[in-house]
Amino acid sequence: GNDSTNENVHNYFVQTLARGGLTHLIAVISLNILIIAYWKNKYKNYKILQYMFPLLLVASFDPALETVRYPFIYYTFLGYFLKTGIEAESNTKGDQ
């Protein structure tokens, strides 16, 4: 906060609720759900969860998303995958 106490509860979702209230928490959760829904509609699978779930799990026990770098990398990474997809199989597998 602005009181310079630098307090952090080490949980992204609780911290979001504490700093922005219920409206902000719902907005953050909705953003992640919309990313998953967009992926499902575009690629007809839930493979994006294999990348999102571990990162959000880490954010639930560490203040990672409270920094500047982690969210930038996380959302850039998700944007890249939403645009390009995830290769289901290795390119060398078809060469055998």
Coordinates of N, CA and C in Angstrom, one line a residue:
G1 N 0.8 -1.2 0.0 CA 0.0 0.0 0.0 C 0.8 1.3 0.0
N2 N 0.2 2.4 0.2 CA 0.9 3.6 0.3 C 1.4 4.0 1.6
D3 N 1.2 3.1 2.6 CA 1.6 3.5 4.0 C 3.1 3.1 4.2
S4 N 3.8 2.6 3.2 CA 5.2 2.2 3.3 C 5.5 1.1 4.3
T5 N 4.6 0.3 4.6 CA 4.8 -0.9 5.5 C 5.3 -2.1 4.8
N6 N 5.2 -2.1 3.5 CA 5.7 -3.2 2.6 C 5.2 -4.6 3.1
E7 N 3.9 -4.7 3.5 CA 3.3 -5.9 3.9 C 2.8 -6.7 2.7
N8 N 3.0 -8.0 2.8 CA 2.6 -8.9 1.7 C 2.2 -10.2 2.3
V9 N 1.0 -10.7 1.9 CA 0.5 -12.0 2.5 C 1.0 -13.2 1.7
H10 N 1.8 -13.0 0.7 CA 2.4 -14.1 -0.1 C 1.4 -15.0 -0.7
N11 N 0.3 -14.4 -1.1 CA -0.7 -15.1 -1.9 C -1.3 -14.1 -2.9
Y12 N -1.2 -14.3 -4.2 CA -1.6 -13.3 -5.2 C -3.1 -13.0 -5.1
F13 N -3.9 -14.0 -4.9 CA -5.3 -13.8 -4.9 C -5.8 -13.0 -3.6
V14 N -5.3 -13.4 -2.5 CA -5.6 -12.7 -1.2 C -5.1 -11.3 -1.3
Q15 N -3.9 -11.1 -1.8 CA -3.3 -9.7 -2.0 C -4.2 -8.9 -2.9
T16 N -4.6 -9.5 -4.0 CA -5.5 -8.8 -4.9 C -6.8 -8.4 -4.3
L17 N -7.4 -9.2 -3.5 CA -8.6 -8.9 -2.7 C -8.3 -7.8 -1.7
A18 N -7.2 -7.9 -1.0 CA -6.9 -6.9 0.0 C -6.7 -5.5 -0.6
R19 N -6.0 -5.4 -1.7 CA -5.6 -4.1 -2.3 C -6.7 -3.6 -3.2
G20 N -7.5 -4.4 -3.9 CA -8.5 -3.9 -4.9 C -9.9 -4.2 -4.6
G21 N -10.1 -5.0 -3.6 CA -11.5 -5.4 -3.2 C -12.0 -6.5 -4.0
L22 N -13.2 -6.9 -3.8 CA -13.9 -8.0 -4.5 C -14.0 -7.8 -6.0
T23 N -14.2 -6.5 -6.4 CA -14.4 -6.2 -7.8 C -13.1 -6.5 -8.5
H24 N -11.9 -6.1 -7.9 CA -10.6 -6.4 -8.6 C -10.3 -7.9 -8.6
L25 N -10.6 -8.6 -7.5 CA -10.4 -10.0 -7.5 C -11.2 -10.7 -8.6
I26 N -12.5 -10.3 -8.7 CA -13.3 -10.9 -9.8 C -12.8 -10.6 -11.2
A27 N -12.3 -9.4 -11.3 CA -11.7 -9.0 -12.6 C -10.5 -9.9 -13.0
V28 N -9.6 -10.1 -12.0 CA -8.4 -10.9 -12.2 C -8.8 -12.4 -12.5
I29 N -9.7 -12.9 -11.8 CA -10.1 -14.3 -12.0 C -10.8 -14.4 -13.4
S30 N -11.6 -13.4 -13.7 CA -12.3 -13.4 -15.0 C -11.4 -13.4 -16.1
L31 N -10.3 -12.6 -16.0 CA -9.3 -12.5 -17.1 C -8.7 -13.9 -17.3
N32 N -8.3 -14.6 -16.3 CA -7.8 -15.9 -16.5 C -8.8 -16.9 -17.0
I33 N -10.0 -16.8 -16.6 CA -11.1 -17.7 -17.2 C -11.3 -17.3 -18.6
L34 N -11.3 -16.1 -19.0 CA -11.5 -15.7 -20.4 C -10.3 -16.2 -21.3
I35 N -9.1 -16.1 -20.7 CA -8.0 -16.7 -21.5 C -8.2 -18.2 -21.8
I36 N -8.6 -18.9 -20.8 CA -8.9 -20.3 -20.9 C -10.0 -20.6 -21.9
A37 N -11.1 -19.8 -21.8 CA -12.2 -20.0 -22.7 C -11.8 -19.6 -24.2
Y38 N -11.0 -18.6 -24.4 CA -10.6 -18.2 -25.7 C -9.7 -19.4 -26.3
W39 N -8.8 -19.9 -25.5 CA -8.0 -21.0 -25.9 C -8.9 -22.2 -26.3
K40 N -9.8 -22.6 -25.5 CA -10.7 -23.7 -25.7 C -11.5 -23.5 -27.0
N41 N -12.0 -22.3 -27.3 CA -12.7 -22.0 -28.5 C -11.8 -22.1 -29.8
K42 N -10.6 -21.6 -29.6 CA -9.7 -21.6 -30.8 C -9.0 -22.9 -31.1
Y43 N -8.6 -23.6 -30.0 CA -7.8 -24.8 -30.2 C -8.5 -26.1 -29.8
K44 N -9.6 -26.0 -29.2 CA -10.5 -27.2 -28.9 C -9.8 -28.1 -27.9
N45 N -9.0 -27.6 -27.0 CA -8.4 -28.4 -25.9 C -8.0 -27.4 -24.7
Y46 N -7.5 -28.0 -23.7 CA -7.1 -27.2 -22.5 C -5.6 -27.3 -22.3
K47 N -4.8 -27.4 -23.3 CA -3.4 -27.5 -23.1 C -2.8 -26.3 -22.5
I48 N -3.4 -25.2 -22.6 CA -2.9 -23.9 -22.0 C -2.8 -24.1 -20.5
L49 N -3.6 -24.9 -19.9 CA -3.6 -25.1 -18.4 C -2.3 -25.7 -17.9
Q50 N -1.7 -26.5 -18.8 CA -0.4 -27.1 -18.3 C 0.7 -26.0 -18.1
Y51 N 0.5 -24.8 -18.7 CA 1.4 -23.7 -18.4 C 0.8 -22.7 -17.4
M52 N -0.5 -22.5 -17.4 CA -1.1 -21.5 -16.5 C -1.1 -22.0 -15.1
F53 N -1.6 -23.3 -14.9 CA -1.8 -23.8 -13.6 C -0.5 -23.7 -12.7
P54 N 0.6 -24.2 -13.2 CA 1.8 -24.2 -12.3 C 2.2 -22.7 -11.9
L55 N 2.1 -21.8 -12.9 CA 2.5 -20.4 -12.6 C 1.5 -19.8 -11.6
L56 N 0.2 -20.1 -11.7 CA -0.7 -19.5 -10.8 C -0.6 -20.2 -9.4
L57 N -0.2 -21.5 -9.4 CA 0.0 -22.2 -8.2 C 1.2 -21.5 -7.4
V58 N 2.3 -21.2 -8.1 CA 3.4 -20.6 -7.5 C 3.0 -19.2 -7.0
A59 N 2.2 -18.5 -7.7 CA 1.7 -17.2 -7.3 C 0.8 -17.3 -6.0
S60 N 0.3 -18.5 -5.8 CA -0.6 -18.6 -4.6 C 0.3 -18.8 -3.3
F61 N 1.6 -19.1 -3.4 CA 2.4 -19.2 -2.3 C 3.6 -18.3 -2.2
D62 N 3.7 -17.4 -3.2 CA 4.8 -16.5 -3.3 C 4.3 -15.2 -3.9
P63 N 4.8 -14.1 -3.5 CA 4.4 -12.8 -4.1 C 4.9 -12.5 -5.5
A64 N 5.0 -13.5 -6.3 CA 5.6 -13.3 -7.6 C 4.9 -12.3 -8.5
L65 N 3.6 -12.4 -8.5 CA 2.8 -11.5 -9.4 C 2.7 -10.1 -8.9
E66 N 3.3 -9.9 -7.7 CA 3.3 -8.5 -7.1 C 4.5 -7.7 -7.6
T67 N 5.4 -8.4 -8.3 CA 6.6 -7.7 -8.8 C 6.2 -7.1 -10.2
V68 N 7.2 -6.5 -10.9 CA 7.0 -6.0 -12.2 C 7.3 -7.0 -13.3
R69 N 8.3 -7.8 -13.1 CA 8.8 -8.7 -14.1 C 7.9 -9.9 -14.3
Y70 N 7.5 -10.6 -13.2 CA 6.7 -11.8 -13.3 C 5.4 -11.6 -14.1
P71 N 4.6 -10.6 -13.8 CA 3.4 -10.5 -14.6 C 3.7 -10.1 -16.1
F72 N 4.7 -9.3 -16.3 CA 5.1 -9.0 -17.7 C 5.4 -10.3 -18.5
I73 N 6.2 -11.1 -17.9 CA 6.6 -12.4 -18.5 C 5.4 -13.3 -18.7
Y74 N 4.6 -13.4 -17.6 CA 3.5 -14.3 -17.6 C 2.5 -13.9 -18.7
Y75 N 2.1 -12.7 -18.8 CA 1.0 -12.3 -19.7 C 1.6 -12.2 -21.2
T76 N 2.9 -11.9 -21.3 CA 3.5 -11.9 -22.6 C 3.5 -13.4 -23.1
F77 N 3.9 -14.2 -22.3 CA 4.0 -15.7 -22.5 C 2.6 -16.2 -22.9
L78 N 1.6 -15.9 -22.2 CA 0.2 -16.3 -22.5 C -0.2 -15.7 -23.9
G79 N 0.1 -14.4 -24.1 CA -0.3 -13.8 -25.4 C 0.4 -14.5 -26.6
Y80 N 1.6 -14.9 -26.4 CA 2.3 -15.6 -27.4 C 1.7 -16.9 -27.7
F81 N 1.3 -17.7 -26.7 CA 0.7 -19.0 -26.9 C -0.7 -18.8 -27.5
L82 N -1.4 -17.8 -27.1 CA -2.8 -17.6 -27.6 C -2.7 -17.3 -29.1
K83 N -1.7 -16.7 -29.6 CA -1.5 -16.4 -31.0 C -1.0 -17.5 -31.8
T84 N 0.0 -18.3 -31.2 CA 0.7 -19.3 -32.0 C 0.2 -20.7 -31.7
G85 N -0.4 -20.9 -30.5 CA -0.7 -22.3 -30.2 C 0.4 -23.0 -29.5
I86 N 0.2 -24.3 -29.1 CA 1.2 -25.1 -28.6 C 1.3 -26.3 -29.4
E87 N 2.5 -26.6 -29.9 CA 2.8 -27.8 -30.7 C 2.5 -29.0 -29.9
A88 N 1.6 -29.9 -30.5 CA 1.2 -31.1 -29.8 C 2.2 -32.2 -29.7
E89 N 3.0 -32.3 -30.8 CA 4.0 -33.3 -30.9 C 5.3 -32.7 -31.3
S90 N 6.4 -33.4 -31.1 CA 7.7 -33.0 -31.5 C 7.8 -33.0 -33.0
N91 N 8.5 -32.1 -33.6 CA 8.7 -32.0 -35.1 C 9.5 -33.2 -35.6
T92 N 10.4 -33.8 -34.7 CA 11.2 -34.9 -35.2 C 10.4 -36.3 -35.1
K93 N 9.3 -36.3 -34.4 CA 8.6 -37.6 -34.3 C 8.1 -38.1 -35.6
G94 N 7.7 -37.2 -36.5 CA 7.1 -37.6 -37.8 C 8.2 -38.0 -38.8
D95 N 9.5 -37.7 -38.4 CA 10.6 -38.1 -39.3 C 11.0 -39.5 -39.2
Q96 N 10.6 -40.2 -38.2 CA 11.1 -41.6 -37.9 C 10.3 -42.6 -38.8

